Short mmCIF file of C-alpha atoms in Angstrom, two decimals:
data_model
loop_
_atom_site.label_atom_id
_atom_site.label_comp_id
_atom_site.label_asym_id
_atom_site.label_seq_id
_atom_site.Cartn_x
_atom_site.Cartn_y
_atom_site.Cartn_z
CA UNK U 1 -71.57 105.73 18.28
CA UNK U 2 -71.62 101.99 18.80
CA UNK U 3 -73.83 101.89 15.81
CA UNK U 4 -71.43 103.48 13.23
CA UNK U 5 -68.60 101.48 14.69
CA UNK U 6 -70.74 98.05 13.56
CA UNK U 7 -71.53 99.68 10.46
CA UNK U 8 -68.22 100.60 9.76
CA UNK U 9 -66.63 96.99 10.68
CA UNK U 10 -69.75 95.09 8.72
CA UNK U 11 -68.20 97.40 5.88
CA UNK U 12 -64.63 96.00 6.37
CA UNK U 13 -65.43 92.19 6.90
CA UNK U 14 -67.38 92.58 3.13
CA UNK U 15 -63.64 94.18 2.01
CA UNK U 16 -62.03 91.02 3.62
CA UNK U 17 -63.12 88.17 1.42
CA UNK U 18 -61.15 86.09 0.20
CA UNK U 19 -58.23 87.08 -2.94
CA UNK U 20 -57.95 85.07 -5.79
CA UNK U 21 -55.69 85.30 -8.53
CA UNK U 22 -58.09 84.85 -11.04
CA UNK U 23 -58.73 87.31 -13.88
CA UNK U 24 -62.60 87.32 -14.75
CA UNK U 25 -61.66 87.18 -18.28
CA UNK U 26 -59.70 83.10 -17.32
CA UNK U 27 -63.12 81.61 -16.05
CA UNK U 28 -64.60 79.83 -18.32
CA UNK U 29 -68.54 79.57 -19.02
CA UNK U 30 -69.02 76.07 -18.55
CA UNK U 31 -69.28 75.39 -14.61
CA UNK U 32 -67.98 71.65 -15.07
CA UNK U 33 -64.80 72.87 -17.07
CA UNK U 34 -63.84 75.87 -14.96
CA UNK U 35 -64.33 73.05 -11.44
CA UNK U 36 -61.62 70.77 -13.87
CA UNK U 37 -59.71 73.66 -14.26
CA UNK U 38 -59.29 74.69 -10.86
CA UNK U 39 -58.52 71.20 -10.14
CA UNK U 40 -55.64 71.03 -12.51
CA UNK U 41 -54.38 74.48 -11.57
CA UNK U 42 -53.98 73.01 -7.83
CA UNK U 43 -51.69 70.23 -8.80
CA UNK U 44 -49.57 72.44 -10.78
CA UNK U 45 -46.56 74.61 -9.39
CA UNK U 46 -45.82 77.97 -10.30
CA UNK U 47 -42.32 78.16 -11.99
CA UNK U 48 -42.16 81.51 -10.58
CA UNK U 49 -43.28 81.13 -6.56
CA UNK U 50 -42.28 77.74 -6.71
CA UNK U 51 -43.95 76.94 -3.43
CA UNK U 52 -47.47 77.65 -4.93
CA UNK U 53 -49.85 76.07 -6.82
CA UNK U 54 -50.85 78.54 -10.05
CA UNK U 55 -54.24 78.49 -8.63
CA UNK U 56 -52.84 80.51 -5.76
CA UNK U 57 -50.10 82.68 -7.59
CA UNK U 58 -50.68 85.94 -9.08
CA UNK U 59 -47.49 85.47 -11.59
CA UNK U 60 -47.94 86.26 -15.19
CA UNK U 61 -46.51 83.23 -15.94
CA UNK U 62 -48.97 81.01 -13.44
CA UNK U 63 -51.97 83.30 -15.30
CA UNK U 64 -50.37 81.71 -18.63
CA UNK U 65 -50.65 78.36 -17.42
CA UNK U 66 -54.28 79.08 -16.34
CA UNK U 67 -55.20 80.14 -19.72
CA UNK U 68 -53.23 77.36 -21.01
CA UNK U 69 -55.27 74.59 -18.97
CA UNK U 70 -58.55 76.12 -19.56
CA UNK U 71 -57.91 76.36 -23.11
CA UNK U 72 -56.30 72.60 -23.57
CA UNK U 73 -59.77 71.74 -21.81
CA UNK U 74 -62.40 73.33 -23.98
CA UNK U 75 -60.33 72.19 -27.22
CA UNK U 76 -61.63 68.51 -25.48
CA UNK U 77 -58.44 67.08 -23.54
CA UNK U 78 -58.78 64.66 -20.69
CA UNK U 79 -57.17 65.79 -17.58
CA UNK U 80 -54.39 63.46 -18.08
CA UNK U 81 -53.64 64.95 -21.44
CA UNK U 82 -53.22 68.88 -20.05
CA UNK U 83 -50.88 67.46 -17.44
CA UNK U 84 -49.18 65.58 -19.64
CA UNK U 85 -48.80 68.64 -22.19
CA UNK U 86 -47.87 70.75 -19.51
CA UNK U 87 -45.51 68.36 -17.74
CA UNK U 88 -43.77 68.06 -21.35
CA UNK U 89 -43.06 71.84 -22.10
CA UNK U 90 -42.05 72.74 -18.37
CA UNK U 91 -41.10 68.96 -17.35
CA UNK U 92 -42.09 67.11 -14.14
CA UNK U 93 -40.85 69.93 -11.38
CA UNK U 94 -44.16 71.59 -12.33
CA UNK U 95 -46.05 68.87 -10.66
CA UNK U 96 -46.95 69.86 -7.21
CA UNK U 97 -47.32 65.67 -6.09
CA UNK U 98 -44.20 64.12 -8.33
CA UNK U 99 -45.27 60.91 -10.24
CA UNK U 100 -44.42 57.29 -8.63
CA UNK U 101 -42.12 56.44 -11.21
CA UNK U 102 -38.55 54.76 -10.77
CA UNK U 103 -36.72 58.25 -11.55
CA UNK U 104 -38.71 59.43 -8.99
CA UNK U 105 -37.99 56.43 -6.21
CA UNK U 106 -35.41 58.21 -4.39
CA UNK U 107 -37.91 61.02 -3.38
CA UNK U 108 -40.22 58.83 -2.15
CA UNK U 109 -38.89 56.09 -0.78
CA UNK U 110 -36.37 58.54 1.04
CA UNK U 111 -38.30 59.23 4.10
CA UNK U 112 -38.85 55.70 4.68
CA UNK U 113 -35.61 54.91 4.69
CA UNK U 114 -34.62 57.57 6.95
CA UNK U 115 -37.17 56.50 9.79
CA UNK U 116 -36.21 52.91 9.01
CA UNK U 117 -32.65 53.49 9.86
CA UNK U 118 -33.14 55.93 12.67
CA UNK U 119 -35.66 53.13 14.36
CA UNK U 120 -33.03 50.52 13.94
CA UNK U 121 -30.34 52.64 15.29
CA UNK U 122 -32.23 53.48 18.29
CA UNK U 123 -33.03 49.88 19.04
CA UNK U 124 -29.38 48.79 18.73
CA UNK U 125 -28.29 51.25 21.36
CA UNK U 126 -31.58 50.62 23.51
CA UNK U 127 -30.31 46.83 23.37
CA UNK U 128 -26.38 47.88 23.99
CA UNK U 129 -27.62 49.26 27.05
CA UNK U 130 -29.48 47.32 28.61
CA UNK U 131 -27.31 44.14 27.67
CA UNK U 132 -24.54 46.51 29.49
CA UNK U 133 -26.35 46.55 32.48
CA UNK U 134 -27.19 42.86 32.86
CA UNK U 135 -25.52 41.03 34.58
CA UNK U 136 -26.18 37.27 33.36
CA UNK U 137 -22.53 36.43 32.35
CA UNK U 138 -20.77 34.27 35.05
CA UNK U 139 -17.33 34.88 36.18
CA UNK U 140 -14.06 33.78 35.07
CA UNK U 141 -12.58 31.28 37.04
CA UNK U 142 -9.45 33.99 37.26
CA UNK U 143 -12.17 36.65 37.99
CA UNK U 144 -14.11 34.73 40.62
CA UNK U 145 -10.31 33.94 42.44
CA UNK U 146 -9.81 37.85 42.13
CA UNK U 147 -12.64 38.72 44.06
CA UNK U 148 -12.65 35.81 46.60
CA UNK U 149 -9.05 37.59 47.38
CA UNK U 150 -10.70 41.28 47.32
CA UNK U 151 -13.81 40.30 49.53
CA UNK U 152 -12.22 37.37 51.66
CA UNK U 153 -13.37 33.56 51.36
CA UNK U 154 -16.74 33.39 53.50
CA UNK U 155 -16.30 29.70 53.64
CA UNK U 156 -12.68 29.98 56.13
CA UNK U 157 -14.45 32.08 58.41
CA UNK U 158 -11.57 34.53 58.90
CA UNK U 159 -14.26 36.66 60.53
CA UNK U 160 -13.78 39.57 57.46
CA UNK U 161 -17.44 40.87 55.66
#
């Protein structure tokens, strides 16, 4: 019994490997293309899932693009070229890493800002506080008469503490 049951399971973990949304018919021959291929298809977003890369979607559009890279590549274009081509039919939200360019500053110097601001505010308040609490200011004249009056004047000795 315990014999079938492993046979059964070593069955199911073969079953479990892992999906890909490759056609065989997109791979190309050449094992140094198809590696540049995958590479490019992992930078690109899917128009459709918009949260994954068309190496991971099973879209027919992200299967377009696939074909599209892998056939930009074996007509001879750099990598730099395919992005460029695709980045100019389907513009730059198809980049899965946006560029460093200045329309693209606000995105990422955003963040930065953000934990620049939050640290400063958090330091003013730290300060507020503990400058509240300190008490290194003298008194008035006015105040210092004011509690003399409150307390009693140690130095006449009118025996009140």
């Amino acid at each position: 019994m315990v014999a079938r049951l492993l046979v059964v399971l070593a069955l199911l973990a073969g079953l479990s490997g892992p999906a890909t949304a490759y056609q065989p018919d997109e791979v190309l021959d050449d094992p140094a293309l198809e590696a540049r291929a995958r590479e490019l298809s992992t930078e690109l977003r899917c128009l459709v899932c918009q949260n994954q890369s068309i190496d991971d979607s099973d879209a027919p559009l992200a299967r377009d693009l696939r074909v599209l890279i892998r056939e930009r590549l074996q007509e001879g274009d750099t990598d730099g070229e395919v992005i460029d081509f695709v980045v100019a039919r389907y513009g730059e939200f198809v980049l899965l890493r946006p560029r460093f360019a200045p329309h693209t500053w606000l995105l990422w110097l955003t963040p930065f800002a953000v934990l620049a601001i939050g640290g400063i505010v958090i330091l003013r308040r730290r300060g507020a506080r503990n400058g509240a609490n300190r008490p290194d200011a003298p008194l008035a004249p006015a105040e210092e008469a004011r509690l003399k009056d409150l307390i009693g004047d140690p130095d006449k000795g009118d025996g009140q503490t």
